[in-house]
Short mmCIF file of C-alpha atoms in Angstrom, two decimals:
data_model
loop_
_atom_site.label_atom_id
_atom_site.label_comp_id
_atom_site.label_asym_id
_atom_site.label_seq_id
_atom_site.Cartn_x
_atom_site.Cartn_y
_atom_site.Cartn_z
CA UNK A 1178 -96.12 3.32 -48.43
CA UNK A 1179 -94.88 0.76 -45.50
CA UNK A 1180 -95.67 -2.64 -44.17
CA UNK A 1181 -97.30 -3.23 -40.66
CA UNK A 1182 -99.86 -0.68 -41.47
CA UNK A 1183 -102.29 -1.47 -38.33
CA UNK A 1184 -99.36 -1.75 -36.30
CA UNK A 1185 -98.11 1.41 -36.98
CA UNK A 1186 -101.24 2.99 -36.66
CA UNK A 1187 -102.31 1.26 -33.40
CA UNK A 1188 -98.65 2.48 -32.06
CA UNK A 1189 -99.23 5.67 -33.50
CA UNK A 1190 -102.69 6.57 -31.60
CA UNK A 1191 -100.97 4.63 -28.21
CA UNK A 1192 -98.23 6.75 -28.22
CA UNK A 1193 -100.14 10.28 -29.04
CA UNK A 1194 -100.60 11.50 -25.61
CA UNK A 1195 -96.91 11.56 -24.97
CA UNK A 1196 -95.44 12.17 -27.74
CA UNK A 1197 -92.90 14.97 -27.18
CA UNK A 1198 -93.34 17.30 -29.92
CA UNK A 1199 -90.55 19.33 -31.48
CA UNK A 1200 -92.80 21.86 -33.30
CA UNK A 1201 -92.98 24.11 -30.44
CA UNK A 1202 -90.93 26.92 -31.75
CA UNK A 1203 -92.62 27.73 -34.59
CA UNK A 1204 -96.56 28.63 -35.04
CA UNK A 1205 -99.32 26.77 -35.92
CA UNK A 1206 -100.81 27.66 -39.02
CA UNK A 1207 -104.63 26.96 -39.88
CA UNK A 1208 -106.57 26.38 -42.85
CA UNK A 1209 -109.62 24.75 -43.86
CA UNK A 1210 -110.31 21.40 -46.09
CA UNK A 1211 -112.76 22.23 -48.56
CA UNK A 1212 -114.64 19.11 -49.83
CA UNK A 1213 -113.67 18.90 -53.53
CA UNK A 1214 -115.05 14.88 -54.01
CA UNK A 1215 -115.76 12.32 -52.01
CA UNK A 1216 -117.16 8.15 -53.03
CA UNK A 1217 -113.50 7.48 -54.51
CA UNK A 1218 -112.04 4.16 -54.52
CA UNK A 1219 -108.57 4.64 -52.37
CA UNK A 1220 -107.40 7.83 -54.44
CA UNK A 1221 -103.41 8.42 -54.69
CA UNK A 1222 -102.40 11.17 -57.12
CA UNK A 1223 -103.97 14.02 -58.97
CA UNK A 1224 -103.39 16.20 -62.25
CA UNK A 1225 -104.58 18.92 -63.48
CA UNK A 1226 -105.44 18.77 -67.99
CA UNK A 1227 -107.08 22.37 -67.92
CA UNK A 1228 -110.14 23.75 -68.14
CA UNK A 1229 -111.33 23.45 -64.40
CA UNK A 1230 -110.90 19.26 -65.32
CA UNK A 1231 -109.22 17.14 -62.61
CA UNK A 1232 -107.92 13.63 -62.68
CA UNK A 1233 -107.59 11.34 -60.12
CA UNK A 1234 -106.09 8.18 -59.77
CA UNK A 1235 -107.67 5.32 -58.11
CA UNK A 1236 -105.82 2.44 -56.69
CA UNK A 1237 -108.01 -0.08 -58.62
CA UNK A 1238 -107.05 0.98 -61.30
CA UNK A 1239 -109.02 4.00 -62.86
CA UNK A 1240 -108.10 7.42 -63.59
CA UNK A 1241 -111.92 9.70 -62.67
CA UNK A 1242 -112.75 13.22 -64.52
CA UNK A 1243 -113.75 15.74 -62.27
CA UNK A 1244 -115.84 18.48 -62.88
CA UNK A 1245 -117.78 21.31 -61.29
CA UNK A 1246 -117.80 18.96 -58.09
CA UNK A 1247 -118.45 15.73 -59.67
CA UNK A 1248 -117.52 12.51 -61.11
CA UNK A 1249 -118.26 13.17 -65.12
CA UNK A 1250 -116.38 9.75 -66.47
CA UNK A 1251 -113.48 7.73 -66.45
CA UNK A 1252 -110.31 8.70 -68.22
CA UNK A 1253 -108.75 5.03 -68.10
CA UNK A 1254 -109.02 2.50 -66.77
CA UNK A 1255 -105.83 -0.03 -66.43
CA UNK A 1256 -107.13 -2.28 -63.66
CA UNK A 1257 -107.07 -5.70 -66.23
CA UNK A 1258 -103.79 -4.95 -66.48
CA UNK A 1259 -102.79 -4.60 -62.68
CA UNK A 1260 -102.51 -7.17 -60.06
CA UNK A 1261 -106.03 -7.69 -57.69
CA UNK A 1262 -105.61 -4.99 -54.64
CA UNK A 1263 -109.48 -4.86 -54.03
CA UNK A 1264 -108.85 -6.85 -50.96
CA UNK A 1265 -107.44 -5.82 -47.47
CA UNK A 1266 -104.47 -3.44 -47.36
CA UNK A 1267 -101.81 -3.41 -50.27
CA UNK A 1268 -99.71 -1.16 -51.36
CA UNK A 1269 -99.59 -2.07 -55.13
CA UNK A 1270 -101.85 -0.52 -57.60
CA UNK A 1271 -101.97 2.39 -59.51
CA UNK A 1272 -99.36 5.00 -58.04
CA UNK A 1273 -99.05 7.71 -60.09
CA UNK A 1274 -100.02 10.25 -63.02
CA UNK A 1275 -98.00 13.02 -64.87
CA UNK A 1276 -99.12 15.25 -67.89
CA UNK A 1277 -95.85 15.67 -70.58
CA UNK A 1278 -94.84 19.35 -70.24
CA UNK A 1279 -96.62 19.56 -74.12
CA UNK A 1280 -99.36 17.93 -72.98
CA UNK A 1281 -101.77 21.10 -74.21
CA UNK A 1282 -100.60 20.01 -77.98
CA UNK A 1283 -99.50 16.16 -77.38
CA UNK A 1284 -101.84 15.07 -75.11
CA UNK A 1285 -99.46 12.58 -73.39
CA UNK A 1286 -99.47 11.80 -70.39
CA UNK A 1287 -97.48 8.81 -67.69
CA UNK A 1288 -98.96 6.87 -65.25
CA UNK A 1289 -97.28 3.85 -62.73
CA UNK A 1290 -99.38 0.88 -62.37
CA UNK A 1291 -98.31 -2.96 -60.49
CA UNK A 1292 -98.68 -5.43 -63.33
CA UNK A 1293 -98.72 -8.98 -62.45
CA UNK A 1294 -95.00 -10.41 -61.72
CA UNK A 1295 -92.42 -12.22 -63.77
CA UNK A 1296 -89.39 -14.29 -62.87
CA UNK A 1297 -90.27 -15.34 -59.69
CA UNK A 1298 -91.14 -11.49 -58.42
CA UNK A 1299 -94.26 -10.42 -56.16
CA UNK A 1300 -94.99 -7.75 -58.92
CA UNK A 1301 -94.10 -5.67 -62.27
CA UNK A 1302 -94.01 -1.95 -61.54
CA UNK A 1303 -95.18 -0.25 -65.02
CA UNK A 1304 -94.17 2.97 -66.41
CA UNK A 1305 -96.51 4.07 -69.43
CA UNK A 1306 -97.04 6.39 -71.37
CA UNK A 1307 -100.82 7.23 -72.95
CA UNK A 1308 -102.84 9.56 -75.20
CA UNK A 1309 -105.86 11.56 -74.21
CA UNK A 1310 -108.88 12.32 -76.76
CA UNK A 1311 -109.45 15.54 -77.64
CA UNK A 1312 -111.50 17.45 -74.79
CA UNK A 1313 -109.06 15.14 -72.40
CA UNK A 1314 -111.92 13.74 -70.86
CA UNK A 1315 -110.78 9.70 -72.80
CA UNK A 1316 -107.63 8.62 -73.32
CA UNK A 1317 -106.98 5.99 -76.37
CA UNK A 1318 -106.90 2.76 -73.91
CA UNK A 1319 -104.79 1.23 -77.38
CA UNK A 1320 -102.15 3.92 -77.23
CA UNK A 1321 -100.25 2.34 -74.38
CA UNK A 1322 -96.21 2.51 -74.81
CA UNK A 1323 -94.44 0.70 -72.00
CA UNK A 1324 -91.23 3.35 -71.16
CA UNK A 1325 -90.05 0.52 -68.87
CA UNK A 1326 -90.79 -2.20 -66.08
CA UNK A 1327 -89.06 -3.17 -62.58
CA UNK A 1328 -89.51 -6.40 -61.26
CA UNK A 1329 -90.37 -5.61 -57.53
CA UNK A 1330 -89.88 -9.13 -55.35
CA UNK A 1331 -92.57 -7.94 -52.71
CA UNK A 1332 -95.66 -6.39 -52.06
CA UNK A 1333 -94.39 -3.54 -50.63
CA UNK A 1334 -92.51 -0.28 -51.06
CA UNK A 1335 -93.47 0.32 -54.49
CA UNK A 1336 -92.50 4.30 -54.73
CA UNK A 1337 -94.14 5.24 -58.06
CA UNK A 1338 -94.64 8.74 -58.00
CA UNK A 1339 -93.80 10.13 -60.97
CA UNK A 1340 -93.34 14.18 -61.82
CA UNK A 1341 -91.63 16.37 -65.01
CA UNK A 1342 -88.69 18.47 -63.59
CA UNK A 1343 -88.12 21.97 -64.94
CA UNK A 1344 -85.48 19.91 -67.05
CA UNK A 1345 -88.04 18.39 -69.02
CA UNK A 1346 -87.21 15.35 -67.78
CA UNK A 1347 -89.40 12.26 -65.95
CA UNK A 1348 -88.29 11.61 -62.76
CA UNK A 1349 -89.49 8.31 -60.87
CA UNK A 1350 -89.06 7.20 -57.07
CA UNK A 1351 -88.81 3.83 -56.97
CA UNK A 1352 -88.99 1.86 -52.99
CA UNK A 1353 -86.26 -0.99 -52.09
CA UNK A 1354 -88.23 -3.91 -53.33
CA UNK A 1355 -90.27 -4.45 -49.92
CA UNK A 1356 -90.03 -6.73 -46.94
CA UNK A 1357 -88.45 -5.18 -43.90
CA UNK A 1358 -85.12 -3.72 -43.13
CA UNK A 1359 -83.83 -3.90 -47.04
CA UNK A 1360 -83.35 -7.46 -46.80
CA UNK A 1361 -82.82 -8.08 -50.71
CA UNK A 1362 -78.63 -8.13 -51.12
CA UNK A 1363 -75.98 -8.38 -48.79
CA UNK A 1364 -76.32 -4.57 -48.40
CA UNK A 1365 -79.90 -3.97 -49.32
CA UNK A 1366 -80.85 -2.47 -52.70
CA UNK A 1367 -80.81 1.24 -51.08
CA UNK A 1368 -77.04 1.22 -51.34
CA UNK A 1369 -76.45 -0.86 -54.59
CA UNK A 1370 -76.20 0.87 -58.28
CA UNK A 1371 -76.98 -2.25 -59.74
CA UNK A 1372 -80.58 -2.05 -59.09
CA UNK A 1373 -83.13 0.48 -59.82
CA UNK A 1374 -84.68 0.10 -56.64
CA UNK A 1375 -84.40 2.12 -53.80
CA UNK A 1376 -83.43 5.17 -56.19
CA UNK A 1377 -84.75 8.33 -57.49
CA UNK A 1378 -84.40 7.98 -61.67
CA UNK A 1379 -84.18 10.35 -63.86
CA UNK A 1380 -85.02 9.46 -67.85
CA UNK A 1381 -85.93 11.36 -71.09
CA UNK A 1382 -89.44 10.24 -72.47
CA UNK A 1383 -88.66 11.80 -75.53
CA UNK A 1384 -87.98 8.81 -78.06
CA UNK A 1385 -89.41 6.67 -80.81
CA UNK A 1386 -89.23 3.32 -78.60
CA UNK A 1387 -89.16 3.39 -75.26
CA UNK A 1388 -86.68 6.29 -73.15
CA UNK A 1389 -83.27 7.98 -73.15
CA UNK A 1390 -80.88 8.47 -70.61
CA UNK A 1391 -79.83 11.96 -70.03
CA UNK A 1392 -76.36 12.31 -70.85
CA UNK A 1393 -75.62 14.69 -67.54
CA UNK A 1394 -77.16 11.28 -65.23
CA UNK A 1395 -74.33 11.06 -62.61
CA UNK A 1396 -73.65 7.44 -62.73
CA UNK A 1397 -73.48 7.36 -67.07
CA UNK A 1398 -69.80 6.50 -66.71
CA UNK A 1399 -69.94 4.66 -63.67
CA UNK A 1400 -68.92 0.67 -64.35
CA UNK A 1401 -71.90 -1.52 -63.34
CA UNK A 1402 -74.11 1.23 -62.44
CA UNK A 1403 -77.67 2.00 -63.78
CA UNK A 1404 -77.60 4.85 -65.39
CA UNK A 1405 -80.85 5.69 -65.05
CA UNK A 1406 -80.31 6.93 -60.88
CA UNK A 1407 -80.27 10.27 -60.16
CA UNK A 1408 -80.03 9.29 -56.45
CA UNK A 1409 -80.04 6.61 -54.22
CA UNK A 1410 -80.44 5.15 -50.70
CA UNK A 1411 -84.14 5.85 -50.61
CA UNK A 1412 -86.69 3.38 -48.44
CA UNK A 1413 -89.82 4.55 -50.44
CA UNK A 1414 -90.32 8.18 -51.77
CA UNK A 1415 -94.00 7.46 -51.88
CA UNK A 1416 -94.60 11.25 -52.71
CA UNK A 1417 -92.40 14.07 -54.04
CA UNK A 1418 -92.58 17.24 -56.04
CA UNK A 1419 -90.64 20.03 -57.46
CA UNK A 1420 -90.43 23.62 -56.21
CA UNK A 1421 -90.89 26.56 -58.75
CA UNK A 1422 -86.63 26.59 -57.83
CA UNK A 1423 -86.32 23.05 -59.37
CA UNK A 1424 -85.57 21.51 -55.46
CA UNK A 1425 -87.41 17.85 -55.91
CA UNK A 1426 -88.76 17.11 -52.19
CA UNK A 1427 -89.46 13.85 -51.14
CA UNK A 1428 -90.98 12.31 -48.44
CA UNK A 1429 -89.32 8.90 -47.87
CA UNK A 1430 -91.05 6.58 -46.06
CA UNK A 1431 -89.10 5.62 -42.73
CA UNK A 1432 -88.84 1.69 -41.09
CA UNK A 1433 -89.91 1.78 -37.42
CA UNK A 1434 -88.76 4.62 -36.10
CA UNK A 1435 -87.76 7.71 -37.96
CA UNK A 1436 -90.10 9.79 -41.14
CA UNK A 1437 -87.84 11.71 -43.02
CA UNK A 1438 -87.83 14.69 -45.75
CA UNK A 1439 -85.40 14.88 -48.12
CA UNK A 1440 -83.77 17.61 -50.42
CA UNK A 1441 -83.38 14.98 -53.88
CA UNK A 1442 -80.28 16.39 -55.58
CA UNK A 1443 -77.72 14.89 -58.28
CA UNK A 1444 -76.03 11.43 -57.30
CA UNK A 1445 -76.44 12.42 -53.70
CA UNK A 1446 -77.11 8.78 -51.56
CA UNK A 1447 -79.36 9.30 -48.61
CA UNK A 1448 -78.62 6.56 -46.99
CA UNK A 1449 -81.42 3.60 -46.38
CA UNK A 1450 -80.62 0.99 -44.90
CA UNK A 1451 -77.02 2.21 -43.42
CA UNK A 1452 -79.21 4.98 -41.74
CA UNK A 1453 -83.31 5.81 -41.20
CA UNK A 1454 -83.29 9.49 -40.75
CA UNK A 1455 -80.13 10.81 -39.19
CA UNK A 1456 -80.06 7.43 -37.09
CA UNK A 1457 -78.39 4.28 -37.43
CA UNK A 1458 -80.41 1.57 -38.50
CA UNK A 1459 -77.61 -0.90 -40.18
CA UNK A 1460 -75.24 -1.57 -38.10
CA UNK A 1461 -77.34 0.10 -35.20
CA UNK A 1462 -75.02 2.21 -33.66
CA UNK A 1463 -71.84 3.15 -35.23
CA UNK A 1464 -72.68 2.99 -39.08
CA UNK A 1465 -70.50 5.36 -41.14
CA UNK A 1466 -71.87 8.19 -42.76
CA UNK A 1467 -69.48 9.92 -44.40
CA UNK A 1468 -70.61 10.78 -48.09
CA UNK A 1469 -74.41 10.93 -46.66
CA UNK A 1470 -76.73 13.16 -47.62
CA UNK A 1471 -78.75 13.59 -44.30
CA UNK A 1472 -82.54 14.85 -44.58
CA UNK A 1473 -83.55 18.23 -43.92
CA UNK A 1474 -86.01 17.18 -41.46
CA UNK A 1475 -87.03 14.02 -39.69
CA UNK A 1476 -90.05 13.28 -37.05
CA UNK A 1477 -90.24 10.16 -34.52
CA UNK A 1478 -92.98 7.75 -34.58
CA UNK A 1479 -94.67 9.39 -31.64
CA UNK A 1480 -95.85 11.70 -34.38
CA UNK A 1481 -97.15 9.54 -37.32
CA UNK A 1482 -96.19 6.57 -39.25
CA UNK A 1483 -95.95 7.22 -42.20
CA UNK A 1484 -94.69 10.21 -44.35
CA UNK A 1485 -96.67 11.70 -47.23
CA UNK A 1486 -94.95 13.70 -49.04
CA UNK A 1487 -96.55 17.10 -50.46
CA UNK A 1488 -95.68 21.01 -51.97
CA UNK A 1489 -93.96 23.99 -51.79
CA UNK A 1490 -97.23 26.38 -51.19
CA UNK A 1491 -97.03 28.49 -54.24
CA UNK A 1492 -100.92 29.64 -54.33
CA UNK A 1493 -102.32 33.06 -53.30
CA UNK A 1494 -105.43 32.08 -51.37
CA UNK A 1495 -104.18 30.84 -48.20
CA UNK A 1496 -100.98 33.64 -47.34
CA UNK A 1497 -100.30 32.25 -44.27
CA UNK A 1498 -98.78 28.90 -46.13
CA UNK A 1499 -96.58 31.08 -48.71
CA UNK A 1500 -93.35 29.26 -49.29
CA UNK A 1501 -94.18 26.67 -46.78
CA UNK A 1502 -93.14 22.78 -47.06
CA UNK A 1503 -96.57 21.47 -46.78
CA UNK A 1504 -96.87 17.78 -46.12
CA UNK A 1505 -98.61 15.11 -44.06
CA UNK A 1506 -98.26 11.59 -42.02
CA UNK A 1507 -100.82 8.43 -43.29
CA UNK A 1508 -102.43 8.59 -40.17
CA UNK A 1509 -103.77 11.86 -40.34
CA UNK A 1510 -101.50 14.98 -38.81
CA UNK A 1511 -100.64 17.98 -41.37
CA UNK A 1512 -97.07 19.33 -41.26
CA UNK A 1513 -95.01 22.33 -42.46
CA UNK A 1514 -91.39 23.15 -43.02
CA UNK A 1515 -90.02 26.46 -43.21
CA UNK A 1516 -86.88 27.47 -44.34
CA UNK A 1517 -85.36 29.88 -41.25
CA UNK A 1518 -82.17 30.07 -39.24
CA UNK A 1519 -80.14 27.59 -42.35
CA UNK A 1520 -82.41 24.99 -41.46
CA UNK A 1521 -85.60 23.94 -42.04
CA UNK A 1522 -87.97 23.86 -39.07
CA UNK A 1523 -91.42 21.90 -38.90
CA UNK A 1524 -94.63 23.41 -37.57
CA UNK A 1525 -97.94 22.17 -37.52
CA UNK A 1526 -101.14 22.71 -39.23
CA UNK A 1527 -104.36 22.55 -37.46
CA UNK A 1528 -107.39 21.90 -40.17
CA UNK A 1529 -110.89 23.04 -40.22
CA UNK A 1530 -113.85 21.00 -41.14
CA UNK A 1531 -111.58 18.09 -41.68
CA UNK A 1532 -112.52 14.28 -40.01
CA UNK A 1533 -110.14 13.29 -37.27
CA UNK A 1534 -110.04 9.46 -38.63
CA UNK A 1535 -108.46 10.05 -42.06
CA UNK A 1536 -105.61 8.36 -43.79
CA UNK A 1537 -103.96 11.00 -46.12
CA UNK A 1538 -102.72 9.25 -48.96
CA UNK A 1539 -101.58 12.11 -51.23
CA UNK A 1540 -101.08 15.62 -52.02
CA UNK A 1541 -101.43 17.63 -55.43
CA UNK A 1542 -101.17 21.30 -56.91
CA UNK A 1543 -103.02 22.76 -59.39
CA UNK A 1544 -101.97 25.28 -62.07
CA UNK A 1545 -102.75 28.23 -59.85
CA UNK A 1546 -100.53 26.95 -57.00
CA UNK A 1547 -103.14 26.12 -54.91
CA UNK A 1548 -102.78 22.19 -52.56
CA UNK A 1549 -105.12 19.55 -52.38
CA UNK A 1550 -104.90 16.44 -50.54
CA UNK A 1551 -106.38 12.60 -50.61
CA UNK A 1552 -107.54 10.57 -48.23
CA UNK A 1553 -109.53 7.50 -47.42
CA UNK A 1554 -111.19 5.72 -44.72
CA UNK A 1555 -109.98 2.41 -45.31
CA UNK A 1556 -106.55 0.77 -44.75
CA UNK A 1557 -106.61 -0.68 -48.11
CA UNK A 1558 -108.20 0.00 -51.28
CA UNK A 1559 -110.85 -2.29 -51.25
CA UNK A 1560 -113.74 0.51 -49.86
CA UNK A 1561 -115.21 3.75 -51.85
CA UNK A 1562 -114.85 5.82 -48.49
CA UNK A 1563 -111.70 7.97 -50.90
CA UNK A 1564 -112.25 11.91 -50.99
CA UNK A 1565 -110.22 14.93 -52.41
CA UNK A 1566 -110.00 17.95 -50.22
CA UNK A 1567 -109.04 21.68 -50.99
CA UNK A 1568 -106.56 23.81 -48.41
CA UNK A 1569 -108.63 27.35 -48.62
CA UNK A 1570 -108.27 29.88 -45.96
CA UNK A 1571 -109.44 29.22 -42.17
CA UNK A 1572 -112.55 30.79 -41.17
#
C-alpha cells in the first residue's frame, strides 16, 4: 500500500473538514454493507471456487473457507514460508489469490506471498502456483510451483495483486521496490525496463516449468527490456481488476499528494516518479510528459490516503451501481467513477450500517457480479479485528 501510514491518516482526518471536494456534480449513490465475516486476521483479497465457498486471504499467511457465514477451515496456509508481519504495520505478506480460468477441472490456483530476502534485499515477492483437493476446501500444501520471484529491497510497495485477463493470461502489479520518492536508480525503477518493478506484467502460466512470455508482450523485441511488462511507471497498483470489456483498472497508490486511477493498457508508461497523478513530482514543476499515459481520474489527499482499487459493478442487486467504477481510499471513504461527457467523473458513495473507523484494504466480485469489500481495524496485521462486507441495496 504506502509508507507513513499514521501520518497519512492523521493528515487525512486533519484535513477532512476542508477538504474541497470535486464530486459535487454527480450524485451520491447509497448502499448498504452487509456483514459477510468478521474475526479475520488483516484480510486482503478474495475468490470465489463455487458452490457458495469463499476464500480469503489473510496477511499472516492463511487462505480461510467460508461458508454459510462462517469460518469452516483453512485452505493454506503459507505463513512458514513468509517473512514475520504479525507485528505493527507492514505491508508485506500475503497479497493476493487467483483461480486458473480451468480451475473447475484443474483446480489451480496463484497466490503472492513476501518470502524472506536474498542478496542483500528487504524481501522475496513469490508468485505460486497450487492445487486444491477435491471439494476445494484443502489445497495440497506439497504442490507448490514457484512461477517466479522479485527481489524487493524494502518493506514497502509490494503491489501483488494478481488477476486472469480475458486473454487467459496472469497479469501481476508489481510496486517500485519501496522507500520514498522511487529512490532505487538514477531514475527510479517506475521508468526503467530493466526491472520488473514498478510495472504491470503480463505472463502465460501455462508451462511444464515455470511461465511463458506471451509473444504479443510489447517490449519482446525491445534490447535490455523485460519482457515480461505489459506497462510501466506504476508507484504500487495495490488493487486492480478487469471489466467484462477486458479494460484492467488499477488503483495506483499515490506519494504525498495525489491517488490516482488508471486505464492499464499495452506498453503504455504512466509515469511514476516523473509525475504522481497529472502532477509533477520529479523534477517538480516542469517534468516532460510527452508519451504519458495520464490517469483517468485522480483525488488530493484532502480526500484519503491511500487508493484501493476495486470493480466495474456488473451485479443485478444494487441497480443504482450498474456500470459504475467502484473503489475506495485505506482510510475509509467509498468512491465511484462513471463514464459521462468522454471522461470519467467520481461521485461518492454513502454506506449503510458500515463503522466510520475502518481501513478498507480490498475489494472482490463474485461470479454473479456482485462487490464485496475488506477491511480491518488495525494499521497492521498483527490484530483479528479483519471483516468481509457485502454491497446489497440501501434500505
Amino acid at each position: 500500500m504506502k509508507h507513513k501510514w499514521l501520518f497519512a491518516a492523521g493528515m487525512f482526518l486533519a484535513a477532512a473538514c476542508q477538504a474541497q471536494q470535486n464530486t459535487a456534480a454527480l450524485p451520491q449513490v447509497t448502499v448498504k454493507a452487509a456483514l459477510v465475516i468478521q474475526g479475520l486476521q488483516a484480510p486482503t483479497d478474495l475468490a470465489f471456487p463455487g458452490a457458495g465457498t469463499i476464500w480469503v486471504t489473510e496477511q499472516t499467511g492463511k487462505i480461510k473457507v467460508l461458508k454459510n457465514g462462517g469460518v469452516t477451515g483453512v485452505l493454506l496456509d503459507v505463513g512458514d514460508k513468509m517473512v514475520n508481519v504479525n507485528g505493527g504495520y507492514d505491508e508485506r505478506g500475503l497479497l493476493g489469490i487467483a483461480l486458473h480460468p480451468s480451475f473447475s477441472s484443474n483446480k489451480k490456483f496463484y497466490v503472492f506471498y513476501s518470502a524472506p530476502g536474498s542478496n542483500g534485499s528487504n524481501n522475496k515477492g513469490v508468485l505460486a502456483e497450487y492445487k486444491a483437493s477435491p471439494g476445494n476446501d484443502k489445497a495440497d500444501a506439497g504442490s507448490e510451483r514457484i512461477i517466479l520471484t522479485v527481489d524487493e529491497p524494502e518493506s514497502n510497495h509490494n503491489g501483488g495483486c494478481i488477476k486472469f485477463g480475458h486473454d487467459g493470461y496472469l497479469y501481476l502489479g508489481l510496486g517500485d521496490g519501496g522507500g520514498a520518492g522511487d529512490r532505487h536508480g538514477s531514475t527510479g525503477n517506475g521508468q526503467r525496463l530493466d526491472t520488473w518493478l514498478g510495472k504491470m506484467l503480463r505472463i502465460d502460466v501455462n508451462d511444464s516449468k515455470t511461465y511463458k512470455v506471451p509473444a504479443d508482450n510489447p517490449f519482446v523485441h525491445t534490447q535490455g527490456a523485460k519482457p515480461e511488462i505489459w506497462a510501466y511507471g506504476l508507484r504500487n497498483p495495490y488493487r486492480f481488476s478487469f471489466d467484462k470489456k477486458g479494460r484492467l483498472f488499477a488503483g495506483d497508490v499515490g506519494q504525498d499528494k495525489w491517488e490516482e486511477v488508471d486505464i492499464i493498457e499495452k506498453g503504455n508508461n504512466y509515469g511514476w516518479r516523473l509525475t504522481e497523478g497529472t502532477h509533477c513530482y520529479n523534477p517538480s514543476t516542469g517534468c516532460n510528459t510527452s508519451g504519458i499515459t495520464m490517469p483517468v481520474a485522480e483525488y488530493s489527499h484532502r480526500e484519503g490516503a491511500s487508493i484501493i482499487g476495486g470493480y466495474i459493478y456488473n451485479g443485478t442487486k444494487v441497480p443504482a451501481l450498474k456500470g459504475l467504477y467502484v473503489f475506495g481510499d485505506w482510510t475509509s471513504p467509498v468512491y465511484y467513477l462513471q463514464y459521462a461527457g468522454g471522461a470519467w467523473q467520481r461521485g461518492k458513495v454513502a454506506v449503510q450500517n458500515y463503522p466510520s473507523n475502518l481501513k478498507i484494504t480490498g475489494f472482490g466480485e463474485d461470479a454473479a457480479g456482485e462487490l464485496y469489500w475488506l477491511t480491518n481495524t488495525d494499521n497492521g496485521p498483527g490484530g483479528t479485528g479483519g471483516a468481509v462486507y457485502k454491497i446489497i441495496p440501501a434500505q
